[in-house]
CSV table of C-alpha atoms in Angstrom, one decimal:
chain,number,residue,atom,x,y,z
J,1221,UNK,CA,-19.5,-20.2,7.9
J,1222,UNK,CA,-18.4,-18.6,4.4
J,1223,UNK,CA,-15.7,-16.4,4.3
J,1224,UNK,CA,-17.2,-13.2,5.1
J,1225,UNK,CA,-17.4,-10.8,2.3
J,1226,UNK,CA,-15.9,-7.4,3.5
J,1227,UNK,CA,-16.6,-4.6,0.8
J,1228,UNK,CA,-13.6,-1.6,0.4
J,1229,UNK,CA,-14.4,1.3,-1.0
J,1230,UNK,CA,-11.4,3.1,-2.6
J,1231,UNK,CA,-10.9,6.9,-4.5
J,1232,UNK,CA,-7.7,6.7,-6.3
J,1233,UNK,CA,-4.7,5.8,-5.1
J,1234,UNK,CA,-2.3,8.2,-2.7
J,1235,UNK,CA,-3.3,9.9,0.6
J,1236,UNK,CA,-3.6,13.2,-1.4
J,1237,UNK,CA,-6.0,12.9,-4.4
J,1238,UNK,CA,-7.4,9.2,-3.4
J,1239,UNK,CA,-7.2,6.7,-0.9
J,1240,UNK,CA,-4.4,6.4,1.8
J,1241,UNK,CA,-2.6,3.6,0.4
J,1242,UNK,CA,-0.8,2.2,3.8
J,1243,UNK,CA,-4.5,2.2,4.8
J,1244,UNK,CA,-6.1,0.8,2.2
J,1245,UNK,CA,-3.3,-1.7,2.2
J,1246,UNK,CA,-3.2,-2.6,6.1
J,1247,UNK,CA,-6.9,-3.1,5.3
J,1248,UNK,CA,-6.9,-5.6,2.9
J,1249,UNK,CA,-4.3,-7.3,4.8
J,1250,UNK,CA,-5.6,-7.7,8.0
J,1251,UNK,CA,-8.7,-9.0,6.1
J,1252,UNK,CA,-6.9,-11.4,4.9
J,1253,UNK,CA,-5.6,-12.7,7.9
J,1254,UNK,CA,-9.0,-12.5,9.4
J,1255,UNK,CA,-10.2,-14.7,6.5
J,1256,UNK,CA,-12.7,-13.0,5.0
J,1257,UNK,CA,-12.7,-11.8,0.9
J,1258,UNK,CA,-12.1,-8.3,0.2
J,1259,UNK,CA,-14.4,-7.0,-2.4
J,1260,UNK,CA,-12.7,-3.4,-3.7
J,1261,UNK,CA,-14.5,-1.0,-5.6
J,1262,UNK,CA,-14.6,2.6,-6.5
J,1263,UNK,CA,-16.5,4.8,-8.3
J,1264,UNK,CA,-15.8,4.7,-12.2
J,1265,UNK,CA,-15.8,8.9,-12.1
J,1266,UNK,CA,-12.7,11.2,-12.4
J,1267,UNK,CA,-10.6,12.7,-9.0
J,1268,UNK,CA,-11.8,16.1,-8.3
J,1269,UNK,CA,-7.9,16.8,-8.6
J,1270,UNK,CA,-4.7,14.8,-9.3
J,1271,UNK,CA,-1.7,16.2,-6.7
J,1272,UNK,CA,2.2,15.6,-6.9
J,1273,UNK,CA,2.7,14.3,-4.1
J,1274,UNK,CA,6.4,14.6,-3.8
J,1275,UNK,CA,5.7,18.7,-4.0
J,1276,UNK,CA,2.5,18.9,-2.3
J,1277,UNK,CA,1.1,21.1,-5.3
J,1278,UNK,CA,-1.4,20.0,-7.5
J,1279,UNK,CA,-0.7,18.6,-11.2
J,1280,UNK,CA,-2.7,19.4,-14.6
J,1281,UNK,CA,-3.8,15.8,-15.2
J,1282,UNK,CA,-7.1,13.9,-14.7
J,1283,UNK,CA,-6.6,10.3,-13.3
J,1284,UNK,CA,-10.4,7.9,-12.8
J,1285,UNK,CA,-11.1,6.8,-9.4
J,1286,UNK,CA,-11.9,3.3,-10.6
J,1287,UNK,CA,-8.3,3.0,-12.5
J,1288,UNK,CA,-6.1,4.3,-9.9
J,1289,UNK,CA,-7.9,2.3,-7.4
J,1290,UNK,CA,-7.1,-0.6,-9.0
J,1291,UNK,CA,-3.4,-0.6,-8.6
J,1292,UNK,CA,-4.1,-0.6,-4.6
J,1293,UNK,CA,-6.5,-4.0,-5.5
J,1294,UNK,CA,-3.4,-5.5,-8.2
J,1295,UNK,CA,-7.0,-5.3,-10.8
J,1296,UNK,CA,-9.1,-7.1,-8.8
J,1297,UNK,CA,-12.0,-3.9,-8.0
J,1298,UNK,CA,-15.5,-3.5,-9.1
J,1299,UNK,CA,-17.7,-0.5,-10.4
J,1300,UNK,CA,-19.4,0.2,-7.0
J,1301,UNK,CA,-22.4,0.9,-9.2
J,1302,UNK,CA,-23.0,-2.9,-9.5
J,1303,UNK,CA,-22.6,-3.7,-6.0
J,1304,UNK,CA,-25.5,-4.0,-3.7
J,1305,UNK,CA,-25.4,-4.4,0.2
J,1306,UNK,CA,-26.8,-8.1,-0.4
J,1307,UNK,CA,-23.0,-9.1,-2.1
J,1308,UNK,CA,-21.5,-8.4,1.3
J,1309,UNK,CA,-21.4,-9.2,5.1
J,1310,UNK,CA,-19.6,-5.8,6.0
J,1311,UNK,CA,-17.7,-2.6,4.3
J,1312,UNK,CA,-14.8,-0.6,5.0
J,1313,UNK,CA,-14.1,3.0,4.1
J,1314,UNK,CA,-10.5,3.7,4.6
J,1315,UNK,CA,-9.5,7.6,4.5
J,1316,UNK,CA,-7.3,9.4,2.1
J,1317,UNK,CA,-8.4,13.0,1.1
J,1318,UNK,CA,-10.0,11.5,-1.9
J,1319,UNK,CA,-12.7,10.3,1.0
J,1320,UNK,CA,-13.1,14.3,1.4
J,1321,UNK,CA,-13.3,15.4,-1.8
J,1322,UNK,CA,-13.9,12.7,-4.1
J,1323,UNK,CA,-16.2,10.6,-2.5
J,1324,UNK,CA,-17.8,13.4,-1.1
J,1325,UNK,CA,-17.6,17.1,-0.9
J,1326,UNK,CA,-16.7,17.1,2.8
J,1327,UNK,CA,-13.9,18.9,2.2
J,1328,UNK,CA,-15.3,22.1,1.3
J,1329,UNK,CA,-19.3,21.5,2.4
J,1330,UNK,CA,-18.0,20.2,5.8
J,1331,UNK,CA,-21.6,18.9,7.8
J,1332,UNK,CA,-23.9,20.2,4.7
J,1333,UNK,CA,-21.1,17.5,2.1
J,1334,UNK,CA,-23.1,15.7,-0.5
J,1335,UNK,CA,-22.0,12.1,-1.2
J,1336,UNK,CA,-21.3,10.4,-4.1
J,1337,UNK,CA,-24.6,9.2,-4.9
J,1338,UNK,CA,-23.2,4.8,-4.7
J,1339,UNK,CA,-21.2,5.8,-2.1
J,1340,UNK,CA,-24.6,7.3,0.1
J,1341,UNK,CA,-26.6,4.4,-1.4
J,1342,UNK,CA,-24.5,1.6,0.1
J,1343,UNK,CA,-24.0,3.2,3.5
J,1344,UNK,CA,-27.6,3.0,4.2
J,1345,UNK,CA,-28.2,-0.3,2.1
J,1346,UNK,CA,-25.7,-1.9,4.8
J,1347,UNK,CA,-27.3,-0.1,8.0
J,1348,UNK,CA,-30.7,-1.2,7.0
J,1349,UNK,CA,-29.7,-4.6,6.1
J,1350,UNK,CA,-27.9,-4.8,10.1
J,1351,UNK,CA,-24.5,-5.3,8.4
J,1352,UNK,CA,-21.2,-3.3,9.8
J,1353,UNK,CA,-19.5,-0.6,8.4
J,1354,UNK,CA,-15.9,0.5,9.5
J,1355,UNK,CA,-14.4,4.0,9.0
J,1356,UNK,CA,-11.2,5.3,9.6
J,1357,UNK,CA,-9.2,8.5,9.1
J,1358,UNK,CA,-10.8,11.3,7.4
J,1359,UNK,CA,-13.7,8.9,5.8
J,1360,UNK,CA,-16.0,8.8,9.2
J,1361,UNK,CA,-18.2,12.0,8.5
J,1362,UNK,CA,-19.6,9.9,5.0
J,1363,UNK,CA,-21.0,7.5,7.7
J,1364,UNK,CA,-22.4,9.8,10.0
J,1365,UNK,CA,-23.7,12.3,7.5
J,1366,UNK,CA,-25.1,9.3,4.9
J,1367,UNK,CA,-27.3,8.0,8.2
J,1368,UNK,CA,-28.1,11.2,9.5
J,1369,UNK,CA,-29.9,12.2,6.6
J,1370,UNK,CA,-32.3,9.0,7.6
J,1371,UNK,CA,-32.6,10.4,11.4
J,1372,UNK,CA,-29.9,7.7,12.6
J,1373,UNK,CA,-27.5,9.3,15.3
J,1374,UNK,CA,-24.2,7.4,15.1
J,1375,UNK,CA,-21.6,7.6,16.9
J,1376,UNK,CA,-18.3,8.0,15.4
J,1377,UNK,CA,-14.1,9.2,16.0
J,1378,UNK,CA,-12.1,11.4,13.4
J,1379,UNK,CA,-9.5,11.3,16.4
J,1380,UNK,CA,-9.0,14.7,18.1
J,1381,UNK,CA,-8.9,17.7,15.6
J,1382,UNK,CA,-11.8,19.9,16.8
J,1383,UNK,CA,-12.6,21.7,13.5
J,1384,UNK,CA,-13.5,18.4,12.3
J,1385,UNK,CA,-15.7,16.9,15.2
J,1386,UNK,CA,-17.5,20.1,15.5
J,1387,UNK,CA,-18.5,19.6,11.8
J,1388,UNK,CA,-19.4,15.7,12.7
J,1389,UNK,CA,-21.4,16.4,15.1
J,1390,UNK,CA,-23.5,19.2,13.5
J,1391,UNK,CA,-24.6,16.5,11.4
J,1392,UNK,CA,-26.2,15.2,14.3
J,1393,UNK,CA,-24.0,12.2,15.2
J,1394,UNK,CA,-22.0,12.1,18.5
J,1395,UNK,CA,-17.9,12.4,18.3
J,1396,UNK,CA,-15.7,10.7,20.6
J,1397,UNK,CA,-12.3,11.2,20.8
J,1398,UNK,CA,-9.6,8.2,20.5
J,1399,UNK,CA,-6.2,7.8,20.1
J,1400,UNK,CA,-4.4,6.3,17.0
J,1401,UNK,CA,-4.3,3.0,18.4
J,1402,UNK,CA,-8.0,2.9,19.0
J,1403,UNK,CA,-11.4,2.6,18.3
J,1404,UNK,CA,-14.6,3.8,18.7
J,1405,UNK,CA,-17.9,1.1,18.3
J,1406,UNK,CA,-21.5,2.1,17.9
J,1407,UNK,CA,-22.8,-0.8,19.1
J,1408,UNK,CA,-26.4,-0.1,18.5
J,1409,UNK,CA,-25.5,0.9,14.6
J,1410,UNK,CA,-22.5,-2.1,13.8
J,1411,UNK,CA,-20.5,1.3,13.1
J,1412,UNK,CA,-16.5,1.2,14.0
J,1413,UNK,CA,-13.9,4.0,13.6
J,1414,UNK,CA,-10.4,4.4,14.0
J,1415,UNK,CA,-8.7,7.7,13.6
J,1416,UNK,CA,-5.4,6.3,11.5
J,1417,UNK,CA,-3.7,8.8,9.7
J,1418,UNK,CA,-5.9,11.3,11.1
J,1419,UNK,CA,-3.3,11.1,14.1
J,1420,UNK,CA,-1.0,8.6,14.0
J,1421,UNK,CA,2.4,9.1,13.5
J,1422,UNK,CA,3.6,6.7,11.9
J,1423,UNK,CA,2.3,3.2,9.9
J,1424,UNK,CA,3.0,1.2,13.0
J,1425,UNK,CA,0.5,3.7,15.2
J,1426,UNK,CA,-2.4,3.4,12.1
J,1427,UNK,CA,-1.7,-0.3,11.6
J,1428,UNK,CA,-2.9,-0.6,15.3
J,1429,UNK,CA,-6.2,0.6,15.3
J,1430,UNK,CA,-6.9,-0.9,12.1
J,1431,UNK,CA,-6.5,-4.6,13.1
J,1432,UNK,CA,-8.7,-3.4,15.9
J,1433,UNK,CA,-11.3,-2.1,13.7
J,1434,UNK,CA,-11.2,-4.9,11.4
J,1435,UNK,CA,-11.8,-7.5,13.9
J,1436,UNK,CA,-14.8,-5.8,15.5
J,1437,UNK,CA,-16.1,-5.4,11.9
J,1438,UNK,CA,-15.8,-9.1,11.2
J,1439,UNK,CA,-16.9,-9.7,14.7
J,1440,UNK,CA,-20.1,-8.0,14.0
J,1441,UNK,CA,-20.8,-9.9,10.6
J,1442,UNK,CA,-20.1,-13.3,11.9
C,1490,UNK,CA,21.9,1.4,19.5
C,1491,UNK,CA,20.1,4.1,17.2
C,1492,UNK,CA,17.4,2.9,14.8
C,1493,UNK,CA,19.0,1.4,11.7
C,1494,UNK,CA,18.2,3.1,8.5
C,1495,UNK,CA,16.6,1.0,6.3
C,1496,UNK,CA,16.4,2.2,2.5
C,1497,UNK,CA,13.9,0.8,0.1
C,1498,UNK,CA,14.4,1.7,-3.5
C,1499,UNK,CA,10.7,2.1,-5.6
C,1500,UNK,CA,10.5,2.2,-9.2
C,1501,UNK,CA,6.7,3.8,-9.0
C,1502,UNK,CA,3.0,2.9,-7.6
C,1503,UNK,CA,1.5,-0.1,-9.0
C,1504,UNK,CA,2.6,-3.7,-9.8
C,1505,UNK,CA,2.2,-3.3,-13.5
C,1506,UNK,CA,4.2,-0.6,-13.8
C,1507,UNK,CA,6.0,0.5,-10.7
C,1508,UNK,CA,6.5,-0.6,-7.2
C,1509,UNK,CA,4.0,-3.5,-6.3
C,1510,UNK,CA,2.0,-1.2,-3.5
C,1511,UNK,CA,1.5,-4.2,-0.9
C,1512,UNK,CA,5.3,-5.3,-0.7
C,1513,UNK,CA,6.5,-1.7,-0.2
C,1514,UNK,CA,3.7,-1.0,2.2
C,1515,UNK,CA,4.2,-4.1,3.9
C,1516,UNK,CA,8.3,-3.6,3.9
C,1517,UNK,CA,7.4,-0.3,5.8
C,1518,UNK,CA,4.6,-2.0,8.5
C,1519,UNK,CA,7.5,-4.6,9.7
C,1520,UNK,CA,10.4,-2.1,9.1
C,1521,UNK,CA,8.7,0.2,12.0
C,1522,UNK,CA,7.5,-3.0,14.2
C,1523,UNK,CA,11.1,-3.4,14.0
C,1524,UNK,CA,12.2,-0.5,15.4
C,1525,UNK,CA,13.8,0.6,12.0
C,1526,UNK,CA,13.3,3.7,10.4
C,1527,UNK,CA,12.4,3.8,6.4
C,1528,UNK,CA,14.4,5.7,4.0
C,1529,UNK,CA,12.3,6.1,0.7
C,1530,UNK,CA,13.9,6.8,-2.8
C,1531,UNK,CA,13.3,6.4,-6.0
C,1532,UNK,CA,15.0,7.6,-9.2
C,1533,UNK,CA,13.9,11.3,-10.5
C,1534,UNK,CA,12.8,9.8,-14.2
C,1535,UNK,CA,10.1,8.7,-16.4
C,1536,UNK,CA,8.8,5.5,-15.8
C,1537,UNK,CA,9.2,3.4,-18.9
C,1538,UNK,CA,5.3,2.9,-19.3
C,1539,UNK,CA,2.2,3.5,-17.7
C,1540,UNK,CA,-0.6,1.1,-17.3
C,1541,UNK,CA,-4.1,1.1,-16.4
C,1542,UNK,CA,-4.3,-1.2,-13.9
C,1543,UNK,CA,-7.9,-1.8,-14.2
C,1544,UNK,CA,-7.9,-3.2,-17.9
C,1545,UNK,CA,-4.1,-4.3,-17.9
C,1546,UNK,CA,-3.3,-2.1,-20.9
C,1547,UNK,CA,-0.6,0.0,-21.4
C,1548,UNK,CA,-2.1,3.9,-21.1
C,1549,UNK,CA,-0.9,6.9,-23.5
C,1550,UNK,CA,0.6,8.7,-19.9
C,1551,UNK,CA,3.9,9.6,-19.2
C,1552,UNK,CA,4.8,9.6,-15.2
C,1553,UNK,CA,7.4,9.9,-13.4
C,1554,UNK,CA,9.3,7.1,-10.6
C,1555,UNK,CA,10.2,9.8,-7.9
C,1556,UNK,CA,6.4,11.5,-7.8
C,1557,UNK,CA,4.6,8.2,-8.2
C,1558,UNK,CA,6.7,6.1,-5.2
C,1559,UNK,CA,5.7,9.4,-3.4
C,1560,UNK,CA,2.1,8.1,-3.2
C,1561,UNK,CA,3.5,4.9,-1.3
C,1562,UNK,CA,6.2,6.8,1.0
C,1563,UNK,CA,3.3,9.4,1.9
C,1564,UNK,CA,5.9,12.1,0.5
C,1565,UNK,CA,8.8,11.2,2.6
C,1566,UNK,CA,11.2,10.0,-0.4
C,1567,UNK,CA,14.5,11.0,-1.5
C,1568,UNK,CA,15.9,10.8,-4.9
C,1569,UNK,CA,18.4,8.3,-5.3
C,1570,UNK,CA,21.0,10.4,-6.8
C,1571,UNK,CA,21.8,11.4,-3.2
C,1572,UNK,CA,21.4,8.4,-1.5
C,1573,UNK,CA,24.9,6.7,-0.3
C,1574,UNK,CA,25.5,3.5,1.4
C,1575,UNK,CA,27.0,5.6,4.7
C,1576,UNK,CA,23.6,7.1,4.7
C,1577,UNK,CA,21.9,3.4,5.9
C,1578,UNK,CA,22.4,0.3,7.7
C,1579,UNK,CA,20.3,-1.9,4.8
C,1580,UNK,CA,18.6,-1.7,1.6
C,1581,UNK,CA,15.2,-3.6,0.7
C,1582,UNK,CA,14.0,-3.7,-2.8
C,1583,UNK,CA,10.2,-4.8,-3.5
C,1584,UNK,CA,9.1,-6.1,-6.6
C,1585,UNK,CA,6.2,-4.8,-8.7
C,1586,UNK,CA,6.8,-4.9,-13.0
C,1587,UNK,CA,9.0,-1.7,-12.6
C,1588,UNK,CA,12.0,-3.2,-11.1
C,1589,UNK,CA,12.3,-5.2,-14.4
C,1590,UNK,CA,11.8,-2.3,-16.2
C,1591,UNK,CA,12.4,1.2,-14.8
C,1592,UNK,CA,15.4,0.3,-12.3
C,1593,UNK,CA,16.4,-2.2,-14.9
C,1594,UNK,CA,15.8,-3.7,-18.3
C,1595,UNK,CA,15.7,-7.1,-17.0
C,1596,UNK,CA,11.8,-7.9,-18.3
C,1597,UNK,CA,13.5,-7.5,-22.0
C,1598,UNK,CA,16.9,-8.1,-21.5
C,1599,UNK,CA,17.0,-11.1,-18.7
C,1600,UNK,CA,20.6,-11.8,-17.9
C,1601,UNK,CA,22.2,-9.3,-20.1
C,1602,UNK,CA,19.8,-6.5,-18.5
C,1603,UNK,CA,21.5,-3.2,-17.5
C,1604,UNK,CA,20.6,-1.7,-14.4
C,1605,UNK,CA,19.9,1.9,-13.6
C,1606,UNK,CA,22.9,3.6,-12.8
C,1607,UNK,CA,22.1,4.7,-9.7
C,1608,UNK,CA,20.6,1.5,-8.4
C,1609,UNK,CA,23.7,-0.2,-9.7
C,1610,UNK,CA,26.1,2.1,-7.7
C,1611,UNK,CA,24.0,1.7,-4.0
C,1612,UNK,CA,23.8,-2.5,-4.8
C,1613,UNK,CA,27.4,-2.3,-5.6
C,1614,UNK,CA,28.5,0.5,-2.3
C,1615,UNK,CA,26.0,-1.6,0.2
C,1616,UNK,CA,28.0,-5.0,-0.5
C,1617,UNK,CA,31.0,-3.6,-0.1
C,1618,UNK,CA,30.1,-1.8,3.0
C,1619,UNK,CA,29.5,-5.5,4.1
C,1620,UNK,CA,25.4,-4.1,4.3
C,1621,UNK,CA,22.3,-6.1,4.0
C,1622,UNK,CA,20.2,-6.3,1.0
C,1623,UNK,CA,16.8,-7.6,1.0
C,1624,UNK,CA,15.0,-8.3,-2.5
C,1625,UNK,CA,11.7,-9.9,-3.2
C,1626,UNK,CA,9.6,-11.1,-5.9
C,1627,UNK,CA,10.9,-10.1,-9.2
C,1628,UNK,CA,13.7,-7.4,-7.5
C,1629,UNK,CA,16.5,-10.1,-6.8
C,1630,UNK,CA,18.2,-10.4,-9.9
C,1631,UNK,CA,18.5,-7.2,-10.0
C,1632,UNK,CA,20.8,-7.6,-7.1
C,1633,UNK,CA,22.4,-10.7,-8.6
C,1634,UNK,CA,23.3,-8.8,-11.6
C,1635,UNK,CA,24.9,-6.3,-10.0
C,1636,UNK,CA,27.1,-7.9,-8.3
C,1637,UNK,CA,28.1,-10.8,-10.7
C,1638,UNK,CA,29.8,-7.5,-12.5
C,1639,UNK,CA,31.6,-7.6,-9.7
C,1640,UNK,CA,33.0,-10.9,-9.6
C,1641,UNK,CA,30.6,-12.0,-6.9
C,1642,UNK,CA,28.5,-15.5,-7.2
C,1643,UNK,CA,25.2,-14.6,-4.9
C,1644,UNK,CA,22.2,-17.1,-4.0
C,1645,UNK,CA,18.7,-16.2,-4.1
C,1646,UNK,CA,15.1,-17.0,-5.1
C,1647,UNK,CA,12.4,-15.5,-7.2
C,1648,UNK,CA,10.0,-18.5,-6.2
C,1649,UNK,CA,9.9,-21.5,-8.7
C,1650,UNK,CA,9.5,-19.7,-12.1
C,1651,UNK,CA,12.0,-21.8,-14.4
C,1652,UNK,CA,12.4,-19.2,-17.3
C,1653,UNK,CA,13.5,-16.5,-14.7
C,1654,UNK,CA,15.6,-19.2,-12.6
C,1655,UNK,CA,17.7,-20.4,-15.6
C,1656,UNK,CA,17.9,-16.2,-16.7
C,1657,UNK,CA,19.6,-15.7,-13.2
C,1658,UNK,CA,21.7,-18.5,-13.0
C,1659,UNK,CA,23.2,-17.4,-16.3
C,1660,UNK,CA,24.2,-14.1,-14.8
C,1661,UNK,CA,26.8,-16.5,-12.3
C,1662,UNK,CA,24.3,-16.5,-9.9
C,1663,UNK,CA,22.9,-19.4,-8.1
C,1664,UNK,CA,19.1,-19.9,-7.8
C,1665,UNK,CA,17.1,-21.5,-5.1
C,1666,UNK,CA,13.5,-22.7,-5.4
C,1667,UNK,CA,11.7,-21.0,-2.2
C,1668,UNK,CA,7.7,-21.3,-1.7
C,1669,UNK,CA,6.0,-17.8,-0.9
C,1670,UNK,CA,6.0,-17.9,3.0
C,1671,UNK,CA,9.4,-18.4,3.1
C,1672,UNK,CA,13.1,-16.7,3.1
C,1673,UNK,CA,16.2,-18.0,1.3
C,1674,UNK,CA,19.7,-16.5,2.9
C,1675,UNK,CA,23.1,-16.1,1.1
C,1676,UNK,CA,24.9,-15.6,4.5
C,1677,UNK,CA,28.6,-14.6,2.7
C,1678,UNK,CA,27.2,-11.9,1.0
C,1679,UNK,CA,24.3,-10.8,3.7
C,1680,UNK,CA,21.3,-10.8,0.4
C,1681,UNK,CA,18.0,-11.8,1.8
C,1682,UNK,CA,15.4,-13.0,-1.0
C,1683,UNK,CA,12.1,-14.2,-0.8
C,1684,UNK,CA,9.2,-14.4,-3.8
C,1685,UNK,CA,6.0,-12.3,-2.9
C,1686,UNK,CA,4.0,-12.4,-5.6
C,1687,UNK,CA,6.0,-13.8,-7.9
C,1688,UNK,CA,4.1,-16.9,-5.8
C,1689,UNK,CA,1.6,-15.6,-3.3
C,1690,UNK,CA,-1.7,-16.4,-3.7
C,1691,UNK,CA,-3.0,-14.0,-1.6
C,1692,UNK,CA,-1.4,-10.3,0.2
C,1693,UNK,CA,-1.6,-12.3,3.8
C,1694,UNK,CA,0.8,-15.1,2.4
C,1695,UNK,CA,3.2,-12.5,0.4
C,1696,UNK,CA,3.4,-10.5,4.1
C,1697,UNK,CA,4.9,-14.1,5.6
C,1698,UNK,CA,8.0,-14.0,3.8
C,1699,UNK,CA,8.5,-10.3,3.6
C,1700,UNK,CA,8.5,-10.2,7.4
C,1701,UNK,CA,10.5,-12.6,7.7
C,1702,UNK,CA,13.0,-10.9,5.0
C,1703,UNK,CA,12.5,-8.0,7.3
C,1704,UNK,CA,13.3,-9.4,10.5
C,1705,UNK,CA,16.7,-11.3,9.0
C,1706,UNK,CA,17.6,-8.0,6.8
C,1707,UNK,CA,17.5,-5.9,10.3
C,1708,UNK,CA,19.5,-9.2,12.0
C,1709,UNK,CA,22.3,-8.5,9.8
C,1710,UNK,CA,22.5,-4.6,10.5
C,1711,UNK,CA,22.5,-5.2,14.0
């Protein structure tokens, strides 16, 4: 078989404004080692907000989604408005507040969040195709909300925090709680999700569930 | 024993510009599987340039080294200023464009290149501590500068690149041709130096040799 295309879809670059870069980056790795391509892409749409992330306070810049993303992919990351579900075999959201707030308004909207529209597109392009879709971190709740809005239940982690599986599950998909070295699979939907960040304590902790997630993923679209 | 400190000096977040993002993150996954813990820095300065990453031209932005390797450490970093070679057991240095140009002006000035002064002083305090020091891709004659001020004749690699060979060897030290998987080892003076992606083809290959830098780098602190 080909090498399995495995679509990543980024929102900047840092665990404050964008993606979670150890994420992102474990990601793409464990892809790699998995031998299948990584096809990153973002949106080609500003932040919602730049932050310092040595202070923790936000800055009075704008930075594009699409351009910061690219220095997670070294350049190598597509519009995500020209990909379609038929260029891949699986995709990956890692988390990142930018999954919250720039990908989608989860952060603020909580179960009622609106995605961005490419982002919602592909998520149900990729279900109804039969093709897998792995979550981690804080970027679950786009896959549960994008598929409940088509009356699929999923079934999905964000790791323990209760605020946040309350909200995931008034979407109408199940929450299961899972340590940081875990995962959680929807079998029926090709969905796996890995809390990461969410909980673990360190890169070690996240790197665990991520091999894990990204082996069921490319499991599911061989 | 306690967990050896491991410092790892960044220049900023993205290959072109700063810190390439998959060494450092990389450098931080096999410093924890090695029971080490990571001690961040970076200088508290402009970088020299900014680049969009996405198009590979320079971008009218100023930004600043300490904030932007925050992104990478999560916002666990120290300035460098403080940092002193009592305060760790070893000191790693990825590559990415802004070693050989924010902690140095080696891109423009090659052997002749000045280093920043605080880089400088740890390279120069960690050696004579009798300390490791790990460098990859385009970060190792940084460290070979440094200490041929000293007086001392170092060996390592930056892959095969002949223009950047012959530049180090004219700074006294001695070069190595190393392929991308693998390690080259100046045992007298405890440097460990392999290329990334000054020859990777791909992030899974560039991870080979920085675990294995890892793993040698934390061999000499024990």
């Amino acid at each position: 078989m080909a090498k399995p295309r495995v679509g990543l879809i980024l929102s900047g670059c840092g665990v404050q404004d964008g993606s979670e870069i150890q994420e992102a980056t474990i990601t793409l790795l464990e892809l790699a080692r998995a031998g299948a391509e990584a096809v990153c892409m973002a949106p080609d749409a500003p932040q919602v907000r730049v932050v310092d992330h040595l202070h923790g306070k936000e800055a009075a810049e704008s930075r594009n989604m699409l351009r910061e993303s690219a220095r997670i992919a070294r350049g190598s990351i597509r519009d995500i408005r020209e990909v379609r579900a038929a260029d891949l075999e699986a995709l990956i959201l890692p988390g990142g507040y930018g999954a919250a707030t720039n990908l989608s308004d989860f952060a603020s909207a909580g179960e009622a969040c609106a995605l961005q529209p490419d982002v919602e597109r592909l998520l149900v392009e990729m279900h109804a195709a039969g093709k897998p879709i792995g979550a981690m971190c804080i970027a679950p709740p786009l896959v549960a909300r994008a598929l409940a809005k088509k009356g699929i239940r999923t079934r999905v982690t964000i790791g323990t925090d209760r605020g946040t599986a309350e909200r995931v599950e008034k979407m109408g998909a199940e929450h299961v709680d899972c340590p940081a070295g875990e995962i959680v699979i929807d079998e029926a939907n090709r969905i796996v999700s890995t809390p990461a960040y969410m909980l673990a304590q360190g890169i070690a902790e996240a790197a665990e569930g991520i091999t894990k997630l990204v082996r069921e993923v490319i499991r599911f679209a061989r």
